[in-house]
Tab-separated table of C-alpha atoms in Angstrom:
chain	number	residue	atom	x	y	z
M	28	MET	CA	78.243	-21.647	135.121
M	29	ARG	CA	76.255	-24.445	136.582
M	30	GLY	CA	76.781	-28.033	135.362
M	31	VAL	CA	76.393	-31.593	136.135
M	32	VAL	CA	79.327	-33.542	137.523
M	33	LEU	CA	79.487	-37.210	138.463
M	34	HIS	CA	81.537	-37.539	141.282
M	35	THR	CA	81.423	-41.304	141.599
M	36	ALA	CA	78.978	-43.863	140.661
M	37	GLY	CA	75.335	-42.667	141.655
M	38	ASP	CA	76.610	-39.466	143.199
M	39	VAL	CA	75.346	-36.570	140.487
M	40	ARG	CA	75.845	-33.080	141.587
M	41	VAL	CA	74.982	-29.779	139.923
M	42	GLU	CA	77.769	-27.232	140.744
M	43	GLN	CA	79.766	-24.498	139.568
M	44	ARG	CA	81.952	-25.342	136.636
M	45	PRO	CA	84.511	-23.028	134.808
M	46	ASP	CA	82.941	-20.695	132.144
M	47	PRO	CA	83.909	-21.823	128.661
M	48	ALA	CA	86.299	-19.836	126.504
M	49	ILE	CA	87.425	-19.961	122.748
M	50	VAL	CA	90.864	-21.995	122.849
M	51	GLU	CA	91.320	-22.591	118.854
M	52	PRO	CA	90.075	-20.389	116.218
M	53	THR	CA	87.705	-23.089	114.966
M	54	ASP	CA	85.738	-23.135	118.653
M	55	ALA	CA	82.261	-21.863	119.013
M	56	ILE	CA	80.566	-20.999	122.593
M	57	ILE	CA	76.886	-22.013	122.787
M	58	ARG	CA	74.394	-20.987	125.383
M	59	VAL	CA	72.689	-24.439	126.079
M	60	THR	CA	68.910	-24.140	125.744
M	61	ALA	CA	68.150	-27.729	126.526
M	62	THR	CA	70.109	-30.931	127.054
M	63	CYS	CA	69.179	-34.432	128.308
M	64	ILE	CA	70.187	-37.732	129.852
M	65	CYS	CA	71.278	-40.410	127.735
M	66	GLY	CA	71.026	-44.161	128.559
M	67	SER	CA	74.671	-44.258	128.038
M	68	ASP	CA	74.980	-41.954	130.767
M	69	LEU	CA	73.908	-44.702	132.932
M	70	TRP	CA	76.942	-46.876	132.347
M	71	PRO	CA	79.350	-44.593	134.511
M	72	TYR	CA	76.179	-43.864	136.826
M	73	ARG	CA	76.016	-47.515	137.608
M	74	GLY	CA	79.750	-48.047	137.910
M	75	VAL	CA	80.182	-49.884	134.798
M	76	GLU	CA	82.391	-47.219	133.495
M	77	PRO	CA	84.791	-45.319	135.847
M	78	ALA	CA	83.680	-41.840	136.918
M	79	ASP	CA	85.735	-39.378	139.019
M	80	HIS	CA	84.262	-36.042	138.912
M	81	GLN	CA	83.253	-36.522	135.380
M	82	VAL	CA	81.370	-33.704	133.406
M	83	MET	CA	78.302	-35.271	131.981
M	84	GLY	CA	76.155	-34.924	129.055
M	85	HIS	CA	76.685	-34.890	125.110
M	86	GLU	CA	73.140	-34.095	123.802
M	87	TYR	CA	72.553	-30.211	123.405
M	88	VAL	CA	70.876	-27.405	121.455
M	89	GLY	CA	71.407	-23.693	122.034
M	90	VAL	CA	72.443	-20.343	120.667
M	91	VAL	CA	75.721	-19.431	119.602
M	92	GLU	CA	77.366	-16.754	121.823
M	93	GLU	CA	80.780	-16.493	120.200
M	94	VAL	CA	82.794	-17.974	117.535
M	95	GLY	CA	86.476	-18.225	116.538
M	96	ASP	CA	88.315	-16.549	113.619
M	97	ARG	CA	88.114	-19.466	111.580
M	98	VAL	CA	84.447	-20.543	112.074
M	99	GLU	CA	82.615	-19.928	108.565
M	100	THR	CA	79.264	-21.588	108.662
M	101	ILE	CA	78.043	-20.819	112.246
M	102	LYS	CA	77.479	-17.189	113.353
M	103	VAL	CA	76.619	-15.525	116.632
M	104	GLY	CA	72.708	-15.829	117.281
M	105	ASP	CA	72.467	-18.827	115.342
M	106	PHE	CA	70.196	-21.707	116.956
M	107	VAL	CA	72.094	-24.978	116.594
M	108	VAL	CA	72.126	-28.622	117.037
M	109	GLY	CA	75.216	-30.461	117.610
M	110	SER	CA	76.302	-33.997	117.372
M	111	PHE	CA	77.343	-36.059	120.252
M	112	VAL	CA	81.007	-36.478	118.597
M	113	ILE	CA	83.023	-33.700	117.617
M	114	SER	CA	83.949	-33.768	113.995
M	115	ASP	CA	85.748	-31.695	111.328
M	116	ASN	CA	83.455	-32.877	108.575
M	117	THR	CA	86.075	-32.651	106.103
M	118	CYS	CA	88.751	-35.564	106.700
M	119	GLU	CA	88.522	-38.530	104.592
M	120	ILE	CA	86.538	-40.644	107.037
M	121	CYS	CA	83.826	-37.796	107.605
M	122	ARG	CA	83.491	-37.328	103.644
M	123	SER	CA	82.779	-41.086	103.550
M	124	GLY	CA	79.862	-40.425	106.119
M	125	TYR	CA	81.449	-41.702	109.241
M	126	GLN	CA	81.723	-38.326	111.193
M	127	SER	CA	81.658	-40.371	114.443
M	128	LYS	CA	85.282	-41.945	113.364
M	129	CYS	CA	86.673	-38.545	112.387
M	130	VAL	CA	90.576	-38.124	112.694
M	131	HIS	CA	89.883	-35.434	115.064
M	132	ALA	CA	86.743	-37.148	116.985
M	133	GLU	CA	86.257	-36.688	120.546
M	134	PHE	CA	83.176	-37.656	122.545
M	135	VAL	CA	81.394	-34.744	123.936
M	136	ALA	CA	80.564	-36.563	127.198
M	137	GLN	CA	83.958	-37.236	128.013
M	138	THR	CA	85.682	-33.868	127.337
M	139	ILE	CA	83.011	-31.073	127.376
M	140	GLY	CA	79.962	-32.196	129.230
M	141	THR	CA	76.696	-30.277	127.826
M	142	GLN	CA	74.552	-30.751	130.868
M	143	ALA	CA	75.699	-27.408	131.471
M	144	GLU	CA	74.672	-23.687	130.881
M	145	ARG	CA	77.201	-23.174	128.253
M	146	ALA	CA	79.767	-25.302	126.169
M	147	ARG	CA	82.819	-24.991	124.151
M	148	ILE	CA	82.428	-26.977	120.837
M	149	PRO	CA	85.519	-27.647	118.987
M	150	HIS	CA	85.495	-27.819	115.103
M	151	ALA	CA	82.288	-25.836	115.277
M	152	ASP	CA	81.639	-25.895	111.282
M	153	GLY	CA	81.860	-29.744	111.355
M	154	THR	CA	79.790	-30.475	114.479
M	155	LEU	CA	77.150	-27.914	114.617
M	156	VAL	CA	74.025	-27.295	112.239
M	157	ALA	CA	71.968	-24.268	112.334
M	158	THR	CA	68.207	-24.601	112.212
M	159	PRO	CA	66.579	-22.587	109.490
M	160	GLY	CA	65.716	-19.925	111.977
M	161	GLN	CA	64.652	-19.512	115.651
M	162	PRO	CA	62.758	-22.490	116.705
M	163	ALA	CA	59.161	-22.284	118.487
M	164	PRO	CA	59.498	-23.757	122.037
M	165	GLU	CA	57.527	-26.764	121.206
M	166	LEU	CA	60.121	-27.633	118.506
M	167	ILE	CA	63.015	-27.672	120.991
M	168	PRO	CA	62.478	-31.352	122.287
M	169	SER	CA	62.476	-32.858	118.811
M	170	LEU	CA	65.447	-30.707	117.646
M	171	LEU	CA	67.258	-31.862	120.841
M	172	ALA	CA	66.491	-35.682	120.203
M	173	ALA	CA	68.484	-34.965	116.797
M	174	SER	CA	71.610	-34.466	118.643
M	175	ASP	CA	72.130	-38.152	119.448
M	176	VAL	CA	68.894	-40.403	120.304
M	177	LEU	CA	67.040	-39.711	116.894
M	178	GLY	CA	70.274	-39.949	114.830
M	179	THR	CA	71.486	-43.147	116.554
M	180	GLY	CA	68.110	-44.687	115.856
M	181	TRP	CA	68.287	-43.440	112.301
M	182	PHE	CA	71.699	-45.168	111.751
M	183	GLY	CA	70.517	-48.324	113.214
M	184	ALA	CA	67.688	-48.460	110.474
M	185	VAL	CA	70.140	-47.215	107.804
M	186	ALA	CA	72.745	-49.893	108.752
M	187	ALA	CA	70.088	-52.482	108.964
M	188	GLU	CA	68.988	-51.067	105.247
M	189	ALA	CA	65.379	-50.874	106.336
M	190	GLY	CA	63.356	-49.717	103.522
M	191	PRO	CA	60.267	-50.436	101.166
M	192	GLY	CA	58.995	-53.913	101.078
M	193	LYS	CA	61.069	-54.700	104.285
M	194	THR	CA	60.043	-56.220	107.619
M	195	VAL	CA	62.139	-54.491	110.262
M	196	ALA	CA	62.436	-55.945	113.792
M	197	VAL	CA	63.580	-53.456	116.636
M	198	VAL	CA	65.294	-54.947	119.750
M	199	GLY	CA	64.889	-52.759	122.535
M	200	ASP	CA	62.148	-50.123	123.642
M	201	GLY	CA	64.319	-47.377	124.985
M	202	ALA	CA	64.655	-44.074	123.441
M	203	VAL	CA	66.995	-45.323	120.709
M	204	GLY	CA	65.012	-48.389	119.847
M	205	LEU	CA	61.792	-46.074	119.636
M	206	MET	CA	63.726	-43.779	117.183
M	207	GLY	CA	64.642	-46.775	115.240
M	208	VAL	CA	60.919	-47.511	114.779
M	209	LEU	CA	60.408	-43.909	113.682
M	210	ALA	CA	63.348	-44.117	111.315
M	211	ALA	CA	62.138	-47.453	109.829
M	212	LYS	CA	58.809	-45.942	109.156
M	213	GLN	CA	60.074	-42.705	107.448
M	214	LEU	CA	62.571	-44.954	105.248
M	215	GLY	CA	59.434	-46.803	104.079
M	216	ALA	CA	59.539	-50.263	105.938
M	217	GLU	CA	56.581	-52.366	105.084
M	218	ARG	CA	56.278	-54.028	108.464
M	219	ILE	CA	57.825	-52.834	111.773
M	220	ILE	CA	57.951	-55.295	114.820
M	221	ALA	CA	58.714	-53.523	118.194
M	222	MET	CA	60.007	-55.857	120.910
M	223	SER	CA	58.574	-54.468	124.159
M	224	ARG	CA	57.229	-55.470	127.476
M	225	HIS	CA	56.308	-52.032	128.713
M	226	PRO	CA	52.412	-50.879	127.677
M	227	GLU	CA	53.604	-47.113	127.386
M	228	ARG	CA	56.501	-47.751	125.186
M	229	GLN	CA	54.433	-50.144	123.115
M	230	LYS	CA	51.933	-47.283	122.771
M	231	LEU	CA	54.575	-44.816	121.426
M	232	ALA	CA	56.084	-47.383	119.311
M	233	ARG	CA	52.765	-47.860	117.694
M	234	TYR	CA	52.594	-44.041	117.381
M	235	TYR	CA	56.018	-43.870	115.485
M	236	GLY	CA	54.874	-46.775	113.117
M	237	ALA	CA	55.214	-50.318	114.835
M	238	THR	CA	52.741	-52.554	113.111
M	239	ASP	CA	53.522	-55.283	115.689
M	240	ILE	CA	54.442	-55.718	119.269
M	241	VAL	CA	56.432	-58.818	120.669
M	242	GLU	CA	56.833	-58.965	124.281
M	243	GLN	CA	58.720	-62.201	124.443
M	244	ARG	CA	62.617	-62.146	124.597
M	245	GLY	CA	65.565	-64.455	124.058
M	246	ALA	CA	64.914	-67.833	122.271
M	247	ASP	CA	61.194	-67.132	122.494
M	248	GLY	CA	61.464	-63.691	121.054
M	249	VAL	CA	63.410	-65.105	118.051
M	250	ALA	CA	60.776	-67.845	117.549
M	251	LYS	CA	57.862	-65.235	117.647
M	252	ILE	CA	59.808	-63.186	115.202
M	253	LYS	CA	60.094	-66.120	112.791
M	254	ASP	CA	56.482	-67.002	113.245
M	255	LEU	CA	55.434	-63.542	111.911
M	256	THR	CA	57.718	-63.990	109.031
M	257	ASN	CA	56.981	-67.376	107.713
M	258	GLY	CA	60.022	-68.956	109.565
M	259	LEU	CA	62.508	-66.728	107.794
M	260	GLY	CA	63.158	-63.968	110.172
M	261	ALA	CA	63.297	-59.989	109.530
M	262	HIS	CA	64.875	-58.426	106.550
M	263	SER	CA	66.278	-55.833	108.705
M	264	VAL	CA	67.031	-55.814	112.730
M	265	ILE	CA	68.017	-53.079	114.725
M	266	GLU	CA	69.775	-53.822	118.194
M	267	ALA	CA	69.431	-50.901	120.626
M	268	VAL	CA	70.312	-52.248	123.872
M	269	GLY	CA	73.940	-53.636	123.858
M	270	THR	CA	73.438	-56.575	126.179
M	271	GLN	CA	74.390	-60.086	125.384
M	272	GLU	CA	70.718	-61.309	125.366
M	273	ALA	CA	69.622	-58.541	122.928
M	274	THR	CA	72.658	-59.013	120.616
M	275	GLN	CA	71.855	-62.871	120.454
M	276	GLN	CA	68.354	-62.103	120.092
M	277	ALA	CA	68.984	-59.494	117.053
M	278	ILE	CA	71.261	-62.207	115.320
M	279	GLY	CA	68.661	-64.670	115.754
M	280	ALA	CA	65.811	-62.549	114.522
M	281	THR	CA	67.848	-61.700	111.130
M	282	ARG	CA	66.990	-63.674	108.218
M	283	PRO	CA	69.850	-65.244	105.953
M	284	GLY	CA	71.105	-62.589	103.862
M	285	GLY	CA	69.387	-59.795	106.217
M	286	HIS	CA	71.006	-56.821	107.857
M	287	LEU	CA	71.633	-56.131	111.544
M	288	GLY	CA	72.298	-52.679	112.694
M	289	PHE	CA	73.821	-52.546	115.958
M	290	VAL	CA	73.816	-49.086	117.821
M	291	GLY	CA	73.406	-50.162	121.487
M	292	VAL	CA	76.601	-49.541	123.537
M	293	ASN	CA	77.808	-53.041	124.297
M	294	TYR	CA	79.701	-54.270	127.256
M	295	ASP	CA	80.791	-57.789	127.637
M	296	VAL	CA	79.065	-58.945	124.530
M	297	THR	CA	80.684	-61.939	123.290
M	298	LEU	CA	79.736	-63.492	119.800
M	299	ARG	CA	80.320	-67.201	119.096
M	300	GLY	CA	82.195	-67.293	115.858
M	301	ILE	CA	80.627	-70.663	114.719
M	302	GLN	CA	77.048	-68.941	115.007
M	303	LEU	CA	78.038	-65.776	113.304
M	304	PHE	CA	79.582	-67.657	110.614
M	305	PHE	CA	76.483	-69.937	110.071
M	306	SER	CA	73.996	-66.987	110.400
M	307	GLY	CA	74.907	-65.647	107.045
M	308	ILE	CA	73.954	-62.053	107.921
M	309	HIS	CA	75.289	-58.537	107.447
M	310	LEU	CA	76.605	-56.664	110.654
M	311	HIS	CA	77.095	-52.858	110.459
M	312	GLY	CA	76.961	-50.381	113.566
M	313	GLY	CA	78.935	-48.606	115.962
M	314	PRO	CA	78.972	-45.025	117.318
M	315	ALA	CA	76.369	-43.123	115.100
M	316	PRO	CA	77.664	-40.593	112.730
M	317	VAL	CA	74.738	-38.230	113.602
M	318	ARG	CA	76.449	-35.361	111.933
M	319	ARG	CA	75.781	-37.111	108.525
M	320	PHE	CA	72.014	-36.972	109.035
M	321	LEU	CA	71.601	-33.637	110.976
M	322	PRO	CA	70.808	-31.362	108.104
M	323	GLU	CA	67.878	-34.075	106.886
M	324	LEU	CA	66.610	-34.696	110.546
M	325	ILE	CA	66.543	-30.822	111.320
M	326	GLN	CA	64.452	-30.357	108.148
M	327	LEU	CA	62.054	-33.094	109.073
M	328	VAL	CA	61.437	-31.831	112.463
M	329	TRP	CA	61.017	-28.184	111.047
M	330	ASP	CA	58.790	-29.078	108.755
M	331	GLY	CA	56.459	-31.207	111.237
M	332	THR	CA	57.139	-34.539	109.431
M	333	ILE	CA	58.420	-36.198	112.424
M	334	ASP	CA	57.894	-35.535	116.204
M	335	PRO	CA	60.730	-37.443	117.996
M	336	GLY	CA	60.548	-35.061	121.047
M	337	ARG	CA	57.612	-37.321	122.330
M	338	VAL	CA	60.374	-39.576	123.463
M	339	PHE	CA	60.843	-37.310	126.215
M	340	ASP	CA	58.596	-38.529	129.157
M	341	LEU	CA	60.197	-36.526	131.950
M	342	THR	CA	61.344	-32.848	131.899
M	343	LEU	CA	63.087	-31.173	134.877
M	344	PRO	CA	65.272	-28.069	135.484
M	345	LEU	CA	69.050	-28.688	135.230
M	346	GLU	CA	69.402	-28.382	138.805
M	347	ASP	CA	67.128	-31.585	139.454
M	348	ALA	CA	69.398	-33.722	137.219
M	349	ALA	CA	70.128	-36.138	140.117
M	350	ARG	CA	66.393	-36.845	140.193
M	351	GLY	CA	66.360	-37.403	136.442
M	352	TYR	CA	69.291	-39.856	136.623
M	353	ARG	CA	67.335	-41.844	139.229
M	354	ALA	CA	64.238	-41.908	137.332
M	355	MET	CA	65.994	-43.401	134.215
M	356	ASP	CA	68.167	-45.756	136.502
M	357	GLU	CA	65.095	-47.164	137.889
M	358	ARG	CA	63.091	-47.259	134.419
M	359	ARG	CA	60.470	-44.736	135.554
M	360	ALA	CA	61.468	-42.594	132.680
M	361	THR	CA	62.320	-43.453	129.041
M	362	LYS	CA	64.437	-40.237	128.483
M	363	VAL	CA	64.639	-37.106	130.553
M	364	LEU	CA	64.966	-33.626	129.350
M	365	LEU	CA	66.676	-30.847	131.197
M	366	THR	CA	65.908	-27.367	130.822
M	367	VAL	CA	68.557	-24.736	131.206
């Protein structure tokens, strides 16, 4: 089969990879219909994470071609959406709603690589969710978004306790931040402040429910948030970047007693204990337990209630994956969908 391999930083190639096969009786083989490039894929692409012939991709939808003898809830022919983290969905951690920390957790990006024609999905019953039927082509981008970026933005909003009567600030206007705006709107937030300097992303943020746009960053961004909230800060803040500046901005924008949901993958972020102590806020985040939310998100997409697929602003065939990586790295694309 054809699949994306990152030979070393900046060197993306589409080449022959071994066809997947059932290894464990809980496995499923899916024929990938669509996949995409994630902002976190840029970490090894930019050399922040090591890469040596690394298979790439962790967001995927497709059709089940084969199942192991112990797979019970997924059958051949089902169209499925999978989480970016493998989980059995039965262990004590999964049952508490944190499938991304399952005792059998493994990251699809590091072990499977779904920017490919096919993929073996371990613990298929716990990782994959079948759609109500075969989706129309126009639904596929939105279903694909549920595999990670929508579920991650949703978790950011849940972790920040976005809801009725709340003011929510979203730090980051990439795909996850935009999905955080969508999630905050669906959860009933009264006011949603999107922090963005990019006109096209501002437009999409407003489409998804943003009521205010703040272009300032750092201390100026915090001051503007406080100016919009009577000097108090937001009840709920979603941090969707993962940099030092974004994290400090998010902490500063959260009112005392408020909730900060952090879902940006953070490297070299250092928190000053004294600042955190006196901020008096709640922190909650990490790798999103997407599997917790998948049934609900799939149904919202299926019913036409939400349209997260608009976050994809560049669609390319799998063979042009290197072009897609360049576009995202150079910020010429928010999120790239790869057709298979």
